[in-house]
mmCIF file of C-alpha atoms in Angstrom:
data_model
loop_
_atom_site.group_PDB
_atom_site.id
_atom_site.type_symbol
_atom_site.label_atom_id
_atom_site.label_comp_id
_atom_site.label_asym_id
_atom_site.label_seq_id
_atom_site.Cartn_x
_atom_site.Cartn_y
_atom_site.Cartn_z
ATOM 1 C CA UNK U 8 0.000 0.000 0.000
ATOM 2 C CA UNK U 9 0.891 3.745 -0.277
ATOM 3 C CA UNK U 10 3.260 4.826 2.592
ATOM 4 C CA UNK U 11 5.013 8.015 3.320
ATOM 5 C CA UNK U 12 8.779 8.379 5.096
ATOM 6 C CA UNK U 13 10.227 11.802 6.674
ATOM 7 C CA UNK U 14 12.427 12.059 9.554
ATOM 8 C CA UNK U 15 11.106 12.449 12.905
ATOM 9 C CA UNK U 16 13.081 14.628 14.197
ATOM 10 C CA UNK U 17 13.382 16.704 16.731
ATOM 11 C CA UNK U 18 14.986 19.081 14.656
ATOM 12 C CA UNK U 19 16.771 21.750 15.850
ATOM 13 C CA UNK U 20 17.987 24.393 14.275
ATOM 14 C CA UNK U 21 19.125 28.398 14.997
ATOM 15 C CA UNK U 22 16.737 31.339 13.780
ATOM 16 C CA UNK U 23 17.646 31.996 10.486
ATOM 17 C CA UNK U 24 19.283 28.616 9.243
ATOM 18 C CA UNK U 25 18.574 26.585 6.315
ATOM 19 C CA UNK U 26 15.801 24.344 6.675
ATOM 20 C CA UNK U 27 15.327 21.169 4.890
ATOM 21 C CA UNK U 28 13.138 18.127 5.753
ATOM 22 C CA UNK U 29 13.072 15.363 3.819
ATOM 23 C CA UNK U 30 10.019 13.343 2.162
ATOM 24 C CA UNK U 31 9.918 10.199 0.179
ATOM 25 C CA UNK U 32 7.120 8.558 -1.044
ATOM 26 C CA UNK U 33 5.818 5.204 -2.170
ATOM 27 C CA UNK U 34 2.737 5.442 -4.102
ATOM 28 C CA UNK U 35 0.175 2.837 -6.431
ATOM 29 C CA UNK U 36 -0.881 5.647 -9.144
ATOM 30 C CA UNK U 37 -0.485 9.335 -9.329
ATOM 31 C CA UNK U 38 -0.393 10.838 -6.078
ATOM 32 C CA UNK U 39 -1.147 14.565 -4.997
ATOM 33 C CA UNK U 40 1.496 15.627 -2.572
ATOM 34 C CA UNK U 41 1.068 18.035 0.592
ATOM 35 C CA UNK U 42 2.719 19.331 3.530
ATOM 36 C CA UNK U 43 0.731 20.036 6.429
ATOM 37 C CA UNK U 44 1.648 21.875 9.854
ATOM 38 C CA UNK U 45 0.291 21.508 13.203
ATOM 39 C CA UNK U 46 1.304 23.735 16.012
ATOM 40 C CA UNK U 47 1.110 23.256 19.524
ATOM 41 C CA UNK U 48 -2.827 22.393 20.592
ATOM 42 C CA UNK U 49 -3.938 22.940 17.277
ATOM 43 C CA UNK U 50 -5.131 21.270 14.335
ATOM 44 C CA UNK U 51 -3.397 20.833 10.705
ATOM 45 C CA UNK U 52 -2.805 23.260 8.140
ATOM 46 C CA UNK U 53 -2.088 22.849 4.769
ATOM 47 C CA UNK U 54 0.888 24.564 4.078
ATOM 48 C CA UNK U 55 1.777 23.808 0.296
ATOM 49 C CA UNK U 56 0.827 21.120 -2.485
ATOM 50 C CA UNK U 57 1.799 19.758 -5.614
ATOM 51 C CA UNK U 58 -0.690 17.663 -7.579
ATOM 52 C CA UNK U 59 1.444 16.272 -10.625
ATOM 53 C CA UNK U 60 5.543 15.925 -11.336
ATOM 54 C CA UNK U 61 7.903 18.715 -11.579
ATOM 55 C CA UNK U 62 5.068 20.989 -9.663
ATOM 56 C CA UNK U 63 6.432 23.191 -7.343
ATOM 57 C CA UNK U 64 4.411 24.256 -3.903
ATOM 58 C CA UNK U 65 4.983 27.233 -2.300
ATOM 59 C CA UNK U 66 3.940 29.477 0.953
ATOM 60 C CA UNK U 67 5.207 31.524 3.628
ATOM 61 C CA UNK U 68 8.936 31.178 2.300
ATOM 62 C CA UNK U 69 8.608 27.431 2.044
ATOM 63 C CA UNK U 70 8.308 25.102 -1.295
ATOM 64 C CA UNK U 71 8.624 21.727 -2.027
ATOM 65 C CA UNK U 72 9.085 19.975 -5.434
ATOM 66 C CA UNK U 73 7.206 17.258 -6.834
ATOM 67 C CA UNK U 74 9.800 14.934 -7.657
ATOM 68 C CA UNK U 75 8.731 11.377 -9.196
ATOM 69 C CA UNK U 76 12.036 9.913 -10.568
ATOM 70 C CA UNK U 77 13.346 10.002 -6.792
ATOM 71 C CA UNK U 78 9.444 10.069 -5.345
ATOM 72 C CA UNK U 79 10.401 12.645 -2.672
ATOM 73 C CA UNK U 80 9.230 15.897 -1.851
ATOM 74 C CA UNK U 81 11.305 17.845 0.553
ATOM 75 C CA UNK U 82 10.682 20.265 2.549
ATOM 76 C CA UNK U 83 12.999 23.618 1.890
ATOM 77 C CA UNK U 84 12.971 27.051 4.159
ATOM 78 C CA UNK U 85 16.031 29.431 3.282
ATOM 79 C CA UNK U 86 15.755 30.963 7.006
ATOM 80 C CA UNK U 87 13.667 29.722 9.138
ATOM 81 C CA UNK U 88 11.869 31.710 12.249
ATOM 82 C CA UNK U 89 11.115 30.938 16.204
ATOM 83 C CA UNK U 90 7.719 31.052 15.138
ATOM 84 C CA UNK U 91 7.744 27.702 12.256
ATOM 85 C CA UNK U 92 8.357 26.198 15.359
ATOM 86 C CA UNK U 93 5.789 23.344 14.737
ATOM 87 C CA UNK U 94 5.094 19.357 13.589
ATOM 88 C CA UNK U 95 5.125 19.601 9.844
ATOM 89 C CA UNK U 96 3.457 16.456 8.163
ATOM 90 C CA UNK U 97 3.872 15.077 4.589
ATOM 91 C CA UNK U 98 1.258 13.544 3.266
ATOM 92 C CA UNK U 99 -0.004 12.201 -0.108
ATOM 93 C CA UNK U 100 -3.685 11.365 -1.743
ATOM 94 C CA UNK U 101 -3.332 8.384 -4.288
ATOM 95 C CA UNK U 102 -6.683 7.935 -6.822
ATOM 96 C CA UNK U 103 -5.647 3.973 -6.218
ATOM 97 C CA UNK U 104 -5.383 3.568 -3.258
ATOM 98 C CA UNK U 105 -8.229 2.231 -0.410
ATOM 99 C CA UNK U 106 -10.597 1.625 -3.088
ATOM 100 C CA UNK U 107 -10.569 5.291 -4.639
ATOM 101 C CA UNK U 108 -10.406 6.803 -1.264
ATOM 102 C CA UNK U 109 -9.385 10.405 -1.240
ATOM 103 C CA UNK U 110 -8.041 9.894 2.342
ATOM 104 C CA UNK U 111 -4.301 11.512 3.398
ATOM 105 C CA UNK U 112 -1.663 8.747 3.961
ATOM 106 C CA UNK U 113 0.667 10.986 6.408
ATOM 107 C CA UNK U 114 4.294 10.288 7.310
ATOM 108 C CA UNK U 115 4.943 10.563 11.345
ATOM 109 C CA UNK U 116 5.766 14.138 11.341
ATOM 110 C CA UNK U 117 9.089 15.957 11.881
ATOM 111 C CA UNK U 118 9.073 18.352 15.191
ATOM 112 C CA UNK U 119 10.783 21.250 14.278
ATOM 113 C CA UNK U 120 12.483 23.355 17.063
ATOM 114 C CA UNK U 121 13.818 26.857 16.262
ATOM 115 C CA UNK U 122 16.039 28.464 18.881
ATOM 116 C CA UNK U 123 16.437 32.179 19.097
ATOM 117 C CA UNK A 18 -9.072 29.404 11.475
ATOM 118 C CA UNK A 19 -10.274 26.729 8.992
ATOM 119 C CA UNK A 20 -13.931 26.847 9.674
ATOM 120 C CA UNK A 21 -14.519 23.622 10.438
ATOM 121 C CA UNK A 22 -16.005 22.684 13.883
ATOM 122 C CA UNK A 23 -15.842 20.085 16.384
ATOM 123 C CA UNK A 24 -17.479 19.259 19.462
ATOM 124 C CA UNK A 25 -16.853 18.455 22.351
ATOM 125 C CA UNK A 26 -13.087 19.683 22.533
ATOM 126 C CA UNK A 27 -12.343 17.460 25.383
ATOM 127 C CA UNK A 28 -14.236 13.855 26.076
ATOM 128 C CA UNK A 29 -12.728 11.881 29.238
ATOM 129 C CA UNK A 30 -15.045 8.278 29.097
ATOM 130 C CA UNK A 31 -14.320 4.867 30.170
ATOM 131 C CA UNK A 32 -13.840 1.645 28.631
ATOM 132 C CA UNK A 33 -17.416 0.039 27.043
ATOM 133 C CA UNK A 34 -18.889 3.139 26.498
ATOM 134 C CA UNK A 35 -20.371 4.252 23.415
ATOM 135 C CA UNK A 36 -19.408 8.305 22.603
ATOM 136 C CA UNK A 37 -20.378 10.695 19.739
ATOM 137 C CA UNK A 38 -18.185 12.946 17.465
ATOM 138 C CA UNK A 39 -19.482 15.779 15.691
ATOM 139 C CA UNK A 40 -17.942 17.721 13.033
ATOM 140 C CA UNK A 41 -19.296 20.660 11.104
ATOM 141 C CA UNK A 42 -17.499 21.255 7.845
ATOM 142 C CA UNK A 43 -16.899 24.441 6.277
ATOM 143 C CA UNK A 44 -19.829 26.605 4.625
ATOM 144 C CA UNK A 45 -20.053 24.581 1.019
ATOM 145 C CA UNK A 46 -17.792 21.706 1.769
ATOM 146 C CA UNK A 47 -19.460 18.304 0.443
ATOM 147 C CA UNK A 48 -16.320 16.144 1.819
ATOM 148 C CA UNK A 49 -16.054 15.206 4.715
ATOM 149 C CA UNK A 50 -13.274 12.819 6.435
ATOM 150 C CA UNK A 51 -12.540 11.525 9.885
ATOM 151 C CA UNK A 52 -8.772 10.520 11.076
ATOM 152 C CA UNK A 53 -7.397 9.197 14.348
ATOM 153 C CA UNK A 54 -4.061 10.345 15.712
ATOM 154 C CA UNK A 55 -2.293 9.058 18.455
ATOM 155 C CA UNK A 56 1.268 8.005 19.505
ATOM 156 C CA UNK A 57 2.001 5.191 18.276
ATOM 157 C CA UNK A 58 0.081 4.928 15.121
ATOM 158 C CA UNK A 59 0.166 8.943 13.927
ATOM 159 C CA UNK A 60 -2.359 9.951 12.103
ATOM 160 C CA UNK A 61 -4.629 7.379 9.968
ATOM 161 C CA UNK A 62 -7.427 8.171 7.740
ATOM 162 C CA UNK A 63 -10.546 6.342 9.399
ATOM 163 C CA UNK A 64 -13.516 7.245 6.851
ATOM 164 C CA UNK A 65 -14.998 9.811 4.088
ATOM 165 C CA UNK A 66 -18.184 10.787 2.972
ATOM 166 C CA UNK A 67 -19.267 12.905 -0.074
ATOM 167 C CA UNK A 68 -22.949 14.298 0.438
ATOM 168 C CA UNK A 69 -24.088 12.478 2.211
ATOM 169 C CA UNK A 70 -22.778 8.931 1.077
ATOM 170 C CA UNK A 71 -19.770 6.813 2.022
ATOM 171 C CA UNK A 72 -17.246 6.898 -0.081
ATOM 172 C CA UNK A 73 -14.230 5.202 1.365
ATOM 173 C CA UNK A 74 -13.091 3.778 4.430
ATOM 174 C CA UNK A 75 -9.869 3.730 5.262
ATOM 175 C CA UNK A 76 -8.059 1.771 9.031
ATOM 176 C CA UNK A 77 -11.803 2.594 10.588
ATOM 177 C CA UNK A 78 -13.028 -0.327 13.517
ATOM 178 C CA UNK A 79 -16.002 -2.126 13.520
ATOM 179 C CA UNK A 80 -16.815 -0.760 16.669
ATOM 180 C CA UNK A 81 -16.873 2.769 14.813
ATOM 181 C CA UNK A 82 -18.925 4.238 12.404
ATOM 182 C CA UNK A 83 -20.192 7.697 10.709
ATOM 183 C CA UNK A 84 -22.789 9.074 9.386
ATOM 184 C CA UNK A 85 -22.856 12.809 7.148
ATOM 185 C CA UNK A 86 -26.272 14.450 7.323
ATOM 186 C CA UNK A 87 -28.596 16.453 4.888
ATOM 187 C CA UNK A 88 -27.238 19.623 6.441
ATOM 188 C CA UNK A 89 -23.858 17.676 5.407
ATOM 189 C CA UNK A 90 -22.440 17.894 9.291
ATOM 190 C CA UNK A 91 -20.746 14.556 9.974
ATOM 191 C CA UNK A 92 -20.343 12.299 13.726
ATOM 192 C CA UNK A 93 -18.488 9.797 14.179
ATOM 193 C CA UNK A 94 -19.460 6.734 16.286
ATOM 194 C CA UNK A 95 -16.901 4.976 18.493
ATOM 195 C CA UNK A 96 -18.723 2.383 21.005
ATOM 196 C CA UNK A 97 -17.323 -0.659 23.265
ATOM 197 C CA UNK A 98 -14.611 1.746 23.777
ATOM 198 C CA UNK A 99 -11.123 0.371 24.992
ATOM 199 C CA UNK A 100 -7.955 2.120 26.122
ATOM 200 C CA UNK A 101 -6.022 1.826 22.883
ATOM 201 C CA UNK A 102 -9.298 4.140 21.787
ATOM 202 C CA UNK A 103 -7.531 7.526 23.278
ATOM 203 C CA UNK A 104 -6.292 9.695 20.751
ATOM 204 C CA UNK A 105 -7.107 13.018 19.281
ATOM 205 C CA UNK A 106 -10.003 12.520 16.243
ATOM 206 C CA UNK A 107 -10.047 15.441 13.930
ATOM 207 C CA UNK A 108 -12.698 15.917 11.421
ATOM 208 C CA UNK A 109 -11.171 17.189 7.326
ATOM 209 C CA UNK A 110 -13.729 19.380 4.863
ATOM 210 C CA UNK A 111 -13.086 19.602 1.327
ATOM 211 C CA UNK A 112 -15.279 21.643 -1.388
ATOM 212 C CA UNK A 113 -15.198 18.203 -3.524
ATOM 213 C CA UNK A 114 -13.838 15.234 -4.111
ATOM 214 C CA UNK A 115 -10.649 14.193 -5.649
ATOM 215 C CA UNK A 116 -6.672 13.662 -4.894
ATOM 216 C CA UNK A 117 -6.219 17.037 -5.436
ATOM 217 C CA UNK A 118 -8.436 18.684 -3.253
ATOM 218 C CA UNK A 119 -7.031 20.420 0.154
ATOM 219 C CA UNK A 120 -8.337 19.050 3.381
ATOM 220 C CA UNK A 121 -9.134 21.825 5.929
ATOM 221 C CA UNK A 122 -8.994 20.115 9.214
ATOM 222 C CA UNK A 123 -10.865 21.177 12.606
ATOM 223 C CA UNK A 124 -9.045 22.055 15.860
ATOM 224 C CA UNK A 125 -9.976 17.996 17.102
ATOM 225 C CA UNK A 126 -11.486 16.206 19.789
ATOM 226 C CA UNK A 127 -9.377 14.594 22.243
ATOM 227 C CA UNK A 128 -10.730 11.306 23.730
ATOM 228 C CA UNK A 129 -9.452 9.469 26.891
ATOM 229 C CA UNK A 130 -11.150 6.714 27.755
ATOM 230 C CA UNK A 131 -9.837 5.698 31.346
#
């Protein structure tokens, strides 16, 4: 079945570093990609998506690329904030998958901790 | 705020008991979905329905089930209720249906069942 693989983290990085957080994928058909974010007490939030290869997400200074040949699709943040302090979740929809369900497979989530 | 709803916030219960979810999605949404999150198995897509109709189910129990309403609000079902049954249950809306579509989740309802 479809699965999705990040790190777990924590990760903890200075304000203003270079974020990345990797995402690979393992998919039946033509998944839609996503990353979601949930901070502390709070539900998820989409925070970019790419529906087909080569498409690149973007928001709030973060993207992600749709890669198929290496089915991954990191996370990237050029410098990252106190505040994206947060559980960021990849996820993917798959058309084939659970009987045409259009249910999110999620990886486990990364924590991400930003120190001033 | 995503502008989907769910009640209660907090739901403390014990084991055998039978408890209610509700969800309200947001104004227009004709998805709805259900997921389960907890430690050890993150977070796992339980169940959608489109207007009103099942349309998948995904790692969902027997001993749960869901219904979506006319006025397209959703609840979720969980009875016999054991310990492994604590987690936090949020409630997704979409506009349609389809891989594409973005999920807007609610702020959750956390379940203990002691």
């Amino acid at each position: 079945g479809d699965s999705v693989t990040q790190m777990e983290g924590p990760v903890t990085l200075s304000e203003e570093a270079f974020l990345t957080i990797n995402c690979t994928y393992t998919a039946t058909g033509y998944p839609s990609l996503f990353w979601y974010v949930q901070y502390p007490g709070e539900g998820l939030q989409l925070l970019l998506k790419a529906t087909k290869a080569d498409d690149k997400g973007s928001n709030k200074g973060f993207e992600a690329t749709y890669r198929k040949e290496t089915t991954s699709f990191h996370l990237e943040k050029g410098s990252v904030q106190v505040s994206d302090s947060a559980v960021y979740f990849c996820a993917l929809s798959d058309k084939l998958s659970g009987g045409g369900a259009d249910g999110l497979t999620f990886g486990k989530g990364t924590h991400l901790i930003i120190q001033p | 705020d995503s502008g989907v709803t769910q009640t209660p916030k907090h739901l403390i219960t014990a084991t055998g008991q039978r408890v209610t979810l509700r969800c309200s999605p947001r104004s227009g949404d004709l998805s709805v979905y259900w997921y389960q999150q907890s430690l050890d198995q993150g977070l796992q897509f339980l169940i959608q329905y489109y207007n009103g109709e099942e349309r998948a189910k995904g790692n969902i129990l027997e001993r749960f089930s869901a219904q979506q309403f006319p006025d397209l609000h959703s609840e979720l079902n969980l009875s016999s209720l054991e310990l492994g049954d604590s987690a936090l249950y949020f409630c997704a809306s979409s506009a349609e249906r389809g891989v594409g579509e973005t999920q807007y989740f609610g702020p959750g309802t956390r379940l203990l069942v002691l």
